[in-house]
XYZ file of C-alpha atoms in Angstrom:
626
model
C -7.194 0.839 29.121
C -4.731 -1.645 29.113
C -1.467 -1.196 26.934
C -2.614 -4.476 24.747
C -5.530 -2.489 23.976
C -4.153 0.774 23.441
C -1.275 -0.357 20.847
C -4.223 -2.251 19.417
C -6.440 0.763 18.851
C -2.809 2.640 17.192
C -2.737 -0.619 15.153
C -6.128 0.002 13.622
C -6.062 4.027 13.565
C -5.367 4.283 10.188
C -7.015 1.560 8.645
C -10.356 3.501 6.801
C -7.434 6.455 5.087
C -5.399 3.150 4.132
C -8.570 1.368 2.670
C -9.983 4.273 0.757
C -6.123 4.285 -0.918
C -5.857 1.616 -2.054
C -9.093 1.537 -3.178
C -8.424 5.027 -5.213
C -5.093 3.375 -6.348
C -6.422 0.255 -7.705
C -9.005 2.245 -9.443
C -6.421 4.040 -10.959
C -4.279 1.276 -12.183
C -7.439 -0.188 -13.435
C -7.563 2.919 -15.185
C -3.880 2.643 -16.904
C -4.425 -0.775 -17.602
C -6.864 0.186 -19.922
C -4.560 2.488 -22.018
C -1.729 -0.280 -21.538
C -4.516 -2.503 -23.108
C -4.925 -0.383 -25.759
C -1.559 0.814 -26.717
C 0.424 -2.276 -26.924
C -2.307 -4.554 -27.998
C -2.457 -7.196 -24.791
C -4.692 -7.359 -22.559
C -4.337 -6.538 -18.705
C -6.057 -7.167 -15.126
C -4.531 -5.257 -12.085
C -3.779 -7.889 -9.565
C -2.612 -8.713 -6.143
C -2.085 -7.027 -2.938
C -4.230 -3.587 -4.928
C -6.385 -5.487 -6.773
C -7.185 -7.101 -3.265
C -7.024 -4.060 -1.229
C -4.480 -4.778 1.207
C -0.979 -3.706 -0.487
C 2.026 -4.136 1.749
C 3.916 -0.860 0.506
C 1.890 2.150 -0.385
C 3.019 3.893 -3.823
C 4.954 0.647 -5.138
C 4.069 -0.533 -8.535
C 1.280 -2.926 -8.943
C 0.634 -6.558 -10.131
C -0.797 -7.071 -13.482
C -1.681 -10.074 -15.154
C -1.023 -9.736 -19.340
C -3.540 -12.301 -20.833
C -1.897 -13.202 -24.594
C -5.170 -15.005 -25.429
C -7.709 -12.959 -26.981
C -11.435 -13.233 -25.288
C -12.447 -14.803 -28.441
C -9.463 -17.333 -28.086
C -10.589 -18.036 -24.525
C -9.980 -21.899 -23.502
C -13.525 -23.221 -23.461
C -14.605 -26.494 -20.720
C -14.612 -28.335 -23.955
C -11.153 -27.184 -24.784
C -10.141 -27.926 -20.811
C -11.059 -31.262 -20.972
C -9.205 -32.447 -23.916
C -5.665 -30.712 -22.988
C -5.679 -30.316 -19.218
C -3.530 -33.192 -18.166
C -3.001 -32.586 -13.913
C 0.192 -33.414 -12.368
C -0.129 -36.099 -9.740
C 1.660 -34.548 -6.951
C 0.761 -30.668 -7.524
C -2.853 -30.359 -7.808
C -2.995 -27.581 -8.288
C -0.666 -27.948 -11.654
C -1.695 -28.705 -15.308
C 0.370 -29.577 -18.262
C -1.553 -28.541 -21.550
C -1.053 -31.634 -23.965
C -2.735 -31.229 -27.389
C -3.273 -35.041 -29.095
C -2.497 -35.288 -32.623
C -6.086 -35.732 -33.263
C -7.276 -32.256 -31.936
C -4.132 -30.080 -32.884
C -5.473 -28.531 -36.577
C -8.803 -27.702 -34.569
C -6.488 -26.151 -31.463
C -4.775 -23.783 -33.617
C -7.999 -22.345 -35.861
C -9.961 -21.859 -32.038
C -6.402 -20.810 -30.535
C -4.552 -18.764 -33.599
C -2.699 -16.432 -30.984
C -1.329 -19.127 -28.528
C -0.329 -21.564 -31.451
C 1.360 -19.612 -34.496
C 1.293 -16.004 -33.719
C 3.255 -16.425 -29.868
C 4.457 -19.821 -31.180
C 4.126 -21.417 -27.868
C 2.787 -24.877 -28.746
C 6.114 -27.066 -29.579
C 5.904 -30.711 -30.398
C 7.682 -33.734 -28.590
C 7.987 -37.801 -29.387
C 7.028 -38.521 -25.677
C 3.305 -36.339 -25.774
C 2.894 -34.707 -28.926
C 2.351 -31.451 -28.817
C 2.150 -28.665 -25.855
C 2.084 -25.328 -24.880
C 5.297 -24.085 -23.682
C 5.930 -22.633 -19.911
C 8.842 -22.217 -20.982
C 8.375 -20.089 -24.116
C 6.037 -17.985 -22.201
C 8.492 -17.247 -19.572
C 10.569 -15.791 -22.060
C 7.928 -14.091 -23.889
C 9.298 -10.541 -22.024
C 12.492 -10.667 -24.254
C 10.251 -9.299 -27.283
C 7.129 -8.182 -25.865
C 8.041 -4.786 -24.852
C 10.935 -4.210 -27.157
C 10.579 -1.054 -28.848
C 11.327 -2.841 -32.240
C 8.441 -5.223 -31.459
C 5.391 -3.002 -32.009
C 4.008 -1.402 -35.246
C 4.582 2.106 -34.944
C 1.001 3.194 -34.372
C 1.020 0.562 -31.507
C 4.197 1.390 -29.242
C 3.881 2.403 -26.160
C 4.834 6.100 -25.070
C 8.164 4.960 -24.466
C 9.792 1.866 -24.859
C 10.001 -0.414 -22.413
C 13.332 -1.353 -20.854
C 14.757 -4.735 -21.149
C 12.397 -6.759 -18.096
C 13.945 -8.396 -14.925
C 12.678 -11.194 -13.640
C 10.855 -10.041 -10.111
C 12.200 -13.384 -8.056
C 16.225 -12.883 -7.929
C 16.221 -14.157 -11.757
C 15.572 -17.856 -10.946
C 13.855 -18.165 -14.622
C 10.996 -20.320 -12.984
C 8.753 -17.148 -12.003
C 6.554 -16.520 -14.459
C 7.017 -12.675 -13.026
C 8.794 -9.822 -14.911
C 9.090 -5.959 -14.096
C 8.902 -3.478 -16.158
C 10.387 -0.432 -16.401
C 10.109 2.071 -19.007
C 12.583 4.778 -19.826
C 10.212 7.673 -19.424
C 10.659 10.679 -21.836
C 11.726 13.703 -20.663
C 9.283 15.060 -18.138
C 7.172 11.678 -18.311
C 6.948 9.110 -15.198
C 8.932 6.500 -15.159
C 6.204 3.475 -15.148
C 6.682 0.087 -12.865
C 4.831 -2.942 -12.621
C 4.980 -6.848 -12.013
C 3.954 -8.443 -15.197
C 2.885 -12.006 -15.384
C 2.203 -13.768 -18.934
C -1.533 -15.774 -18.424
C -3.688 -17.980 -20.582
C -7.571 -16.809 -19.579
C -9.649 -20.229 -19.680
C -13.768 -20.322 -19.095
C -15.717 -21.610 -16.452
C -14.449 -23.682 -13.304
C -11.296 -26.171 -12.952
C -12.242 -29.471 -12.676
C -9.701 -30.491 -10.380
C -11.486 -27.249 -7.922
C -15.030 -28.470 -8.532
C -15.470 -29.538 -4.481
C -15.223 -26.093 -3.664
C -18.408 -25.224 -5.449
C -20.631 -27.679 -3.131
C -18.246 -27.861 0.002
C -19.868 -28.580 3.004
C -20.624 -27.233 5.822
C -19.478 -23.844 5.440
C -20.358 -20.332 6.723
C -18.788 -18.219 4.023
C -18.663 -17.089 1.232
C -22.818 -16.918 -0.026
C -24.225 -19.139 -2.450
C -24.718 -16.104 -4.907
C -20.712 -15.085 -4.682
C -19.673 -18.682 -5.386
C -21.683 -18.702 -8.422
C -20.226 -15.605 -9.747
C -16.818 -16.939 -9.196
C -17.511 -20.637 -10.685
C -19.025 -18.481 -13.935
C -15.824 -16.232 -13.734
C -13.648 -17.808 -15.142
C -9.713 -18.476 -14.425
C -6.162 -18.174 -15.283
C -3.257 -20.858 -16.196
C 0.596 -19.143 -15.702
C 3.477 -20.586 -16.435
C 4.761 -21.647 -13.106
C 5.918 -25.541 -12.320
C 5.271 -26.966 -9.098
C 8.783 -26.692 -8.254
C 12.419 -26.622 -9.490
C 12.351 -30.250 -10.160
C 9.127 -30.169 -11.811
C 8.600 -30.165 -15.745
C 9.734 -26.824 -16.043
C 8.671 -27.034 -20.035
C 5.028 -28.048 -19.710
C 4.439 -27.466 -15.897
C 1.160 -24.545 -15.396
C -0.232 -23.312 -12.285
C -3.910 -22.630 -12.190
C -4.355 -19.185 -11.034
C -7.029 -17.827 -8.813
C -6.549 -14.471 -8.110
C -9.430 -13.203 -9.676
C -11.166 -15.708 -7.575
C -9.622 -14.619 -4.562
C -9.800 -10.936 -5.444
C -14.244 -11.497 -5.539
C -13.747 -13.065 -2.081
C -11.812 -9.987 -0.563
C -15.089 -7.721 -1.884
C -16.933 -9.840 0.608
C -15.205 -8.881 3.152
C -17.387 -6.688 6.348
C -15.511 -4.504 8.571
C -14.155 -6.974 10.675
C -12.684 -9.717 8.609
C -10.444 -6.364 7.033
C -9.356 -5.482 9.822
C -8.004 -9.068 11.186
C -6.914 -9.679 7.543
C -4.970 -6.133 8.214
C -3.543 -7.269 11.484
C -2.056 -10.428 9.947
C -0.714 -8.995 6.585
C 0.806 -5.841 9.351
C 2.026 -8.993 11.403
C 3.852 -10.553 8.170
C 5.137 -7.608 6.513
C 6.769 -5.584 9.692
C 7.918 -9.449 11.208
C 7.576 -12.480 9.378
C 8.650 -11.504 6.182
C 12.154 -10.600 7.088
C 12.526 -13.638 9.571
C 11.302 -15.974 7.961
C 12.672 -15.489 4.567
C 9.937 -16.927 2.529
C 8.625 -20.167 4.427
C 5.699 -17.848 5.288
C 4.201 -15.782 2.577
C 1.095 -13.432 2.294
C -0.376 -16.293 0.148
C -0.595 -18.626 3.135
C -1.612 -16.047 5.486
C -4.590 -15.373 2.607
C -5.108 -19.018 2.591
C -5.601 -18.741 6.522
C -8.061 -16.353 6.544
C -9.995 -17.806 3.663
C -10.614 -21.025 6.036
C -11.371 -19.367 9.028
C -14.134 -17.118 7.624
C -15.674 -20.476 5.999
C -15.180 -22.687 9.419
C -16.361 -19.470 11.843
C -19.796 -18.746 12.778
C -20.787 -15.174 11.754
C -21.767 -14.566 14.988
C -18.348 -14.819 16.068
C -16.835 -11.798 14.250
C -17.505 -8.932 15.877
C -15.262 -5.428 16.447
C -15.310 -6.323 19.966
C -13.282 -9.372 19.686
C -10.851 -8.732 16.702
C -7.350 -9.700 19.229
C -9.259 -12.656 20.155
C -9.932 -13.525 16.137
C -6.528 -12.411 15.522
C -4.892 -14.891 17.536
C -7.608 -17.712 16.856
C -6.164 -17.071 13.302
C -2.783 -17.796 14.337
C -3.453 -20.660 16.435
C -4.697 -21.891 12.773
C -1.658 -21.356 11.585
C 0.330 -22.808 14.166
C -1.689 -26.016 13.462
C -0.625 -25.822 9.696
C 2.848 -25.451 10.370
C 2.985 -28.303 13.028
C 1.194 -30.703 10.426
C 3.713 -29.409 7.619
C 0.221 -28.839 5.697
C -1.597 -26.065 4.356
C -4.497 -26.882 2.169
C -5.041 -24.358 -1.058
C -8.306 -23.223 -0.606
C -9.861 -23.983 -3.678
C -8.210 -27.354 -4.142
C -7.417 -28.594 -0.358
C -5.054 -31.942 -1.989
C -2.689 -29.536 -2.910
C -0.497 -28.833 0.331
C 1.268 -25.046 -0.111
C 4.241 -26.533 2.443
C 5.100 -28.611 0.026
C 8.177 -27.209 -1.020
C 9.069 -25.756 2.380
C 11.484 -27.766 4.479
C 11.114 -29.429 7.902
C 13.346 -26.854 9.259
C 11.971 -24.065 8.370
C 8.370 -25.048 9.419
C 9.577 -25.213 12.680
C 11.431 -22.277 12.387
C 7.890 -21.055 11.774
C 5.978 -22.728 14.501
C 8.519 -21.463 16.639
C 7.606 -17.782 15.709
C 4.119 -17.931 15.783
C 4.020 -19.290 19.357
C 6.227 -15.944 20.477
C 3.327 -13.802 19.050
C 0.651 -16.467 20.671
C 3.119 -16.215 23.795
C 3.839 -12.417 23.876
C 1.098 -10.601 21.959
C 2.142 -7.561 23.045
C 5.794 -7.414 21.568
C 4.696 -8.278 18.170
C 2.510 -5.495 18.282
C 4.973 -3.400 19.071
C 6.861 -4.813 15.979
C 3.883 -3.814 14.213
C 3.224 -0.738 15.549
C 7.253 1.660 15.616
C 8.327 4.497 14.525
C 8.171 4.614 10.739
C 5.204 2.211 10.539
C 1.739 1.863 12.212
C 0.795 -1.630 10.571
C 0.795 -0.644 6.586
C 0.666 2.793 6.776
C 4.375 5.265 7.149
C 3.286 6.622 10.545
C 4.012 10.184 9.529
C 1.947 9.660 6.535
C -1.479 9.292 7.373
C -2.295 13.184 5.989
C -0.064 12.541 3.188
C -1.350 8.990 2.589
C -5.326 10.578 2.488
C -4.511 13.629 0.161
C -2.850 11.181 -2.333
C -5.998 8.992 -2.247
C -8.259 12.572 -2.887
C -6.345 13.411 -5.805
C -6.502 10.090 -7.209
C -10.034 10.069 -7.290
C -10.421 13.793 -8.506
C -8.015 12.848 -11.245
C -10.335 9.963 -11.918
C -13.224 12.660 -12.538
C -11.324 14.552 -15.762
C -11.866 13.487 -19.474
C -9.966 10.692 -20.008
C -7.278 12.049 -22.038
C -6.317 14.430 -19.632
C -6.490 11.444 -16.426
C -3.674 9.982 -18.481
C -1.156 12.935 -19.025
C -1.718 13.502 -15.347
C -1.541 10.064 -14.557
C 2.143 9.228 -16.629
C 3.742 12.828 -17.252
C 2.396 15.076 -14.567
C 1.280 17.157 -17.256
C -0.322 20.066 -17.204
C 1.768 21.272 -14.615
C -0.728 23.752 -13.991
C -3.385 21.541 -13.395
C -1.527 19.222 -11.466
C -0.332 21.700 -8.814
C -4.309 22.696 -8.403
C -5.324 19.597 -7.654
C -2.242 18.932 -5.131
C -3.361 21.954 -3.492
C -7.160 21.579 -3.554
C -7.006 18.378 -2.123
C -4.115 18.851 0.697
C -6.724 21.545 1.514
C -9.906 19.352 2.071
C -7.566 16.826 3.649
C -6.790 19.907 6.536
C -10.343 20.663 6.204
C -11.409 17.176 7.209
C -8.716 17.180 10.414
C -9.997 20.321 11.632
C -14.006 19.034 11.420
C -12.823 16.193 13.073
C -10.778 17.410 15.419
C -13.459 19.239 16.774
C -16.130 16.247 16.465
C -13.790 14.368 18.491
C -11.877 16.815 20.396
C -10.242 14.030 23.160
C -9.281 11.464 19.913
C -5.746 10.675 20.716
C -5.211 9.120 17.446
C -3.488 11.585 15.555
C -1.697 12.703 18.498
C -0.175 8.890 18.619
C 0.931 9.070 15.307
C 2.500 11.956 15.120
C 4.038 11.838 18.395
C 7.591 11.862 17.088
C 7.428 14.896 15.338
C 5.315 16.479 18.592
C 7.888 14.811 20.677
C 10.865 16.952 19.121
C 9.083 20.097 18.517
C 8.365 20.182 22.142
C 11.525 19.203 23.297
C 13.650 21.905 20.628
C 11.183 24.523 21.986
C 12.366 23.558 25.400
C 15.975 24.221 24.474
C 15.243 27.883 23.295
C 15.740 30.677 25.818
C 12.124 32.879 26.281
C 13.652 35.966 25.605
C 16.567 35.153 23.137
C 17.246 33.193 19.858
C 19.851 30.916 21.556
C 20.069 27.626 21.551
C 21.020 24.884 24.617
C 20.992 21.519 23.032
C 21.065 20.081 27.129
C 17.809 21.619 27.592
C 16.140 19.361 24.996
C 14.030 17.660 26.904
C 10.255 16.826 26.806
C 9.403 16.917 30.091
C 6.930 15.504 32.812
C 4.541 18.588 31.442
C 3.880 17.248 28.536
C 3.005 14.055 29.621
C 0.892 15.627 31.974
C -1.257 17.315 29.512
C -4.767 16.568 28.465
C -5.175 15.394 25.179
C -7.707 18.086 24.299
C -5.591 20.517 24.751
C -2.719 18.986 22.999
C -5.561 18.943 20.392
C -6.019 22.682 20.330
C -2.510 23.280 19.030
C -3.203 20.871 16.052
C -6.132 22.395 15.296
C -4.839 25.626 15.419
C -1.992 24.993 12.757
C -4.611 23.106 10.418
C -6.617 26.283 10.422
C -2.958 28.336 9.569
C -2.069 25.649 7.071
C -5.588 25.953 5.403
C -5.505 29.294 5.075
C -2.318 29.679 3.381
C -3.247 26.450 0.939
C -6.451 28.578 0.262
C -4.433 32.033 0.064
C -1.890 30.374 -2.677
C -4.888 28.764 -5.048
C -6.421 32.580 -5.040
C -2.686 33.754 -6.324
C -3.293 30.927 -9.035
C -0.305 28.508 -7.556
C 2.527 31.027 -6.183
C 3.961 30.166 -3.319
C 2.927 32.019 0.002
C 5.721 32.824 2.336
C 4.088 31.027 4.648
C 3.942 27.423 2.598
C 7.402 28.021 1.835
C 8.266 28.318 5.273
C 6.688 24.985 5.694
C 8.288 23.498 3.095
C 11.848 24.486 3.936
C 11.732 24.184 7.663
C 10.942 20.613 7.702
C 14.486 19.979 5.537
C 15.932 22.017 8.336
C 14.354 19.817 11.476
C 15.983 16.464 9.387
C 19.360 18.128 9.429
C 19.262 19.512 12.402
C 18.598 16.089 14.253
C 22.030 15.058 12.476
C 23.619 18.215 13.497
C 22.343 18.079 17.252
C 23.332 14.042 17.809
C 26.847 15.197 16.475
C 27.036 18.577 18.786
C 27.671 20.263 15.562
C 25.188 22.858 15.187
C 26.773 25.989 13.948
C 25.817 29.831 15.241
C 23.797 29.641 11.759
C 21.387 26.998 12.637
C 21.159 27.952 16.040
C 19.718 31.635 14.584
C 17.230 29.620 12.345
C 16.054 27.697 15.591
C 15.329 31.197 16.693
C 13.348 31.616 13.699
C 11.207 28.308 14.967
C 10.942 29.292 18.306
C 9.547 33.019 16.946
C 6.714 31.265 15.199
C 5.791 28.843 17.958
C 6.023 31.886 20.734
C 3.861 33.859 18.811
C 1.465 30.933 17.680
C 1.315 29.547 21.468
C 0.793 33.076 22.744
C -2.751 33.349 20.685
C -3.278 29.431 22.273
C -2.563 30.755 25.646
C -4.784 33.649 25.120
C -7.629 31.581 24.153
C -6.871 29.283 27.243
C -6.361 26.433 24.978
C -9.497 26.983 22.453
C -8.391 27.008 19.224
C -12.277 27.901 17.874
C -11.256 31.424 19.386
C -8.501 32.144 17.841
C -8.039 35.369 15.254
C -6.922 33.193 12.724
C -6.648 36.496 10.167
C -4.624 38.743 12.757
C -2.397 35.395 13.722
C -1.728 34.401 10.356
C -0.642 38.013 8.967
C 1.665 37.935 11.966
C 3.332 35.029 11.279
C 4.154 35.854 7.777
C 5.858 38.980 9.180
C 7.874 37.015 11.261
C 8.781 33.939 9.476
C 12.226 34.142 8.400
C 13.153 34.602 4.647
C 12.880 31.225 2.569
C 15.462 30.496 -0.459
C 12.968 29.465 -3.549
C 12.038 25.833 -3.479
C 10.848 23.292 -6.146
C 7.445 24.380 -7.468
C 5.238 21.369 -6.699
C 4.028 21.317 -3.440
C 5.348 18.606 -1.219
C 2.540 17.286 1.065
C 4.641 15.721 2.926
C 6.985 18.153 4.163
C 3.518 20.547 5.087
C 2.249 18.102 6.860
C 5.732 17.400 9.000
C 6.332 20.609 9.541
C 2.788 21.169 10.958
C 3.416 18.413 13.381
C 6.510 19.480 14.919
C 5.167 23.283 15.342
C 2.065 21.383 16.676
C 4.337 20.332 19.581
C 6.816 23.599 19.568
C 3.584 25.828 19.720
C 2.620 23.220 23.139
C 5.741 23.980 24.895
C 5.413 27.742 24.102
C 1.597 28.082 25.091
C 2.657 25.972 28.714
C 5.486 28.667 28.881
C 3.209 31.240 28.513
C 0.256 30.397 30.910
C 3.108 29.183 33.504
C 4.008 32.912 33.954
């Protein structure tokens, strides 16, 4: 295999864990928003990157559209027609001018947008409009706690908003924070103000019978002509008319097109949003955005034959993709997808297009350094590369949380409340999570996957196992090294030892839910230990490890000498293995643990696991060496 390939294959490891959460995380959201709904008396849609399915930073707060038009207020085609006034040069840009004529009858259909938000303001040049402005500012009030009738206010009040893009006052985008009570959540998310209109923009209406085209089906672009749309309150630029200036919105639009996708148009889509978030976003400083890369992909699945997309030619797709990008840049213009006049370069200068192009053609040029950009050590793509067990119990207890009486979702959901509760479902789900390893671990006993990954943590529990004397707790910090043996080992075996401490792990997650939630010595030797590697890497860099530390490395290399002695014994089979026998042992041997926090940190488990994974490795070579 060719090292193209195999970064490729690390690339797309995680991809069905980081699909299924965000997929349990926009349910979820979806979920909130309906209390949010509820409570304050607005309307919400989770949008975006988790609406979407692809979010760029797992457990950040989500996008949300608030709609301040009731669904009886809706703008009707009727209602389009007579105040949807297009600007020229922006497309993809309305102003919404109400004629003297039509204004009583606007404000009896429209009560909310007209008197109760007070948005539509009147001016010599037009008449009468609804204000961009006004709406911008609608946050200053919204989610004051004064603003609400009692019976209405949220949990706790909301803070006063910040505007999400470096406070230029032209984003129509606000976050929220609230001040959570005590032992309540504090609650994020990206607000933007929206006006929910019926039917199909005019100025979009060559989408609906483009032709030719491969993609998307008939049926899904008559569900999204019938869908409806949004207008926000963004102008087409800073010298726009920032007072009257809208921007038709299409993310639900765009959010029905990403449930279209197959397998293999997520995982290119994956490839380029990895490509963008771990390289262009930081280079490029905004002259390339997720939105164009969207754009992208949106035209190449509707100018592709089907027959084209296939798993065995994703790199090949992948950099077709960016060769249609390259194009874009070197032309200065991207067509919107839904209205292809309006160019989404148009505010981006000459310079910084060919910046751009200039970046694009390295990855065209050297495919294999991106990747490596894309694939390093705290990121594989979109997922934390030490996550991926973390990442898939959060998604289980999502779902199972999903499954309780409503009432009960939401205390769990914003306070964490009951604690109880909570702490069963952390543990019943990090313990199906370890249940699903070990079945697949031993479906797929050579899949390296994991062992990529992880290979940090395996990395330095091999090589601090190499620095510990056989027969004494003493440390030699110049004896930390891995080694040509373990490069040398077969990735079955270098299986075995995982499997081995999923089985331990298992059976003390399974050991504390009988004791109703106390700690095992055992989980709390996970817990603490992996606080004790991260120092200790500080400590050994600086030569400062003190006589202390060095006896608690002892402690480590107890566990993994008696752990890779049953490994040795079983030459390297973890199925036979006295689990009962090894795991009583190790709790007599484990070193005492100071009393930790009481929820469970997944994380932490599933760290610790790893680097005993590869301490265990060193021991059990050790062992069968002699």
């Amino acid at each position: 295999m060719s090292e193209l390939q195999a970064t490729v294959d690390l690339l797309l490891s995680p991809i069905p864990v980081y699909r299924r959460y965000a997929k349990a995380e926009r349910l979820s959201q979806e979920f909130l928003a309906k209390y949010h709904s509820r409570d304050e008396g607005l309307r919400y849609l989770v949008t975006g990157s988790y609406r979407e399915g692809y979010p760029d930073t797992l457990y950040s707060y989500v996008d949300m559209m608030e709609i301040l038009n009731p669904q009886e207020e809706m703008f009707s085609q009727d209602c389009q027609m007579k105040i949807f006034h297009p600007v020229d040069e922006a497309p993809a840009h309305v102003k919404l001018i109400i004629k003297e004529a039509y204004l009583d009858e606007f404000k009896q259909e429209h009560l909310t947008i007209a008197t109760f938000l007070g948005l539509v303001e009147n001016t010599e040049e037009d008449g009468y409009f609804v204000s961009a402005e006004k709406t911008r500012r609608l946050n200053r009030r919204d989610f004051l706690a004064d603003y609400f009738d009692e019976s209405y206010k949220p949990s706790a009040p909301w803070t006063e908003a910040q505007r999400a893009e470096g406070g230029s006052g032209l984003s129509p985008a606000y976050t929220f924070r609230s001040t959570p009570l005590p032992g309540m959540k504090q609650i994020e998310t990206d607000r933007v103000p929206a006006i929910e209109c019926m039917g199909w923009p005019r100025s979009a209406s060559e989408w609906i019978s483009r032709k030719p085209r491969y993609w998307p089906r008939a049926d899904t672009i008559e569900k999204i002509a019938a869908g409806g749309f949004m207008v926000v309150p963004k102008p087409s630029n800073i010298l726009g008319d920032t007072k009257k200036e809208w921007r038709l919105s299409f993310s639900i639009p765009e959010a029905l097109l990403f449930d279209t996708f197959d397998e293999c148009h997520a995982i290119v889509y994956y490839m380029l949003r990895s490509l963008y978030v771990r390289s262009f976003k930081e280079k490029l400083h905004g002259s390339l955005t997720s939105y164009h890369l969207k754009t992208v992909m949106f035209w190449m699945l509707e100018e592709t034959e089907p027959t084209c997309w296939s798993r065995e030619r994703i790199v090949d797709i992948f950099m077709c993709a960016l060769r249609k990008l390259l194009k874009f840049t070197r032309k200065g213009f991207l067509p919107h997808y839904f209205i292809p006049s309006q160019n989404l370069f148009y505010t981006t200068s000459k310079e910084d297009l060919e910046f751009a192009t200039r970046q694009i053609m390295f990855v065209l040029n050297h495919p294999l350094d991106a990747l490596d950009q894309m694939v390093n050590s705290k990121y594989v793509g979109l997922i934390p590369r030490l996550g991926l067990l973390s990442v898939n119990t959060k998604t289980k207890e999502d779902m199972m949380i999903l499954r309780l009486p409503e009432s009960v979702a939401y205390s769990v959901f914003t306070q964490g409340e009951p604690r109880d509760l909570v702490r069963n479902i952390g543990l019943k789900c990090f313990s199906q999570t370890i249940n699903d390893t070990i079945i697949s671990m031993k479906s797929f006993p050579g899949d390296d996957s994991l062992l990529s990954l992880y290979l940090p943590n395996i990395l330095f529990g091999y090589s601090l196992a190499s620095a510990m004397e056989v027969s004494a707790a003493t440390f030699d910090a110049e004896k930390m090294d891995v080694g040509q043996d373990f490069f040398e080992m077969d990735t079955v075996n270098a299986n075995q030892s995982l499997e081995m401490w999923a089985e331990l792990v298992k059976i003390a997650l399974d050991d504390t839910i009988a004791a109703h939630g106390d700690d095992k010595p055992f989980l709390s030797f996970m817990k603490h230990f992996y606080v004790f590697f991260e120092e200790s890497l500080e400590k050994l860099s600086s030569g400062s490890l003190t006589e202390g530390d060095k006896e608690a490395l002892g402690g480590f290399r107890t566990v993994c000498a008696t752990a890779g002695a049953f490994l040795a014994t079983a030459k390297f089979s973890a199925k036979d293995i006295a689990y009962a026998e090894l795991y009583q042992l190790l709790c007599e041997v484990i070193p005492p643990i100071p009393p930790l926090e009481r929820i469970i940190s997944v994380d932490r488990c599933t760290q610790s696991m790893t680097v005993l994974w590869g301490g265990s490795l060193k021991m059990t070579n050790c062992f069968l060496k002699q």
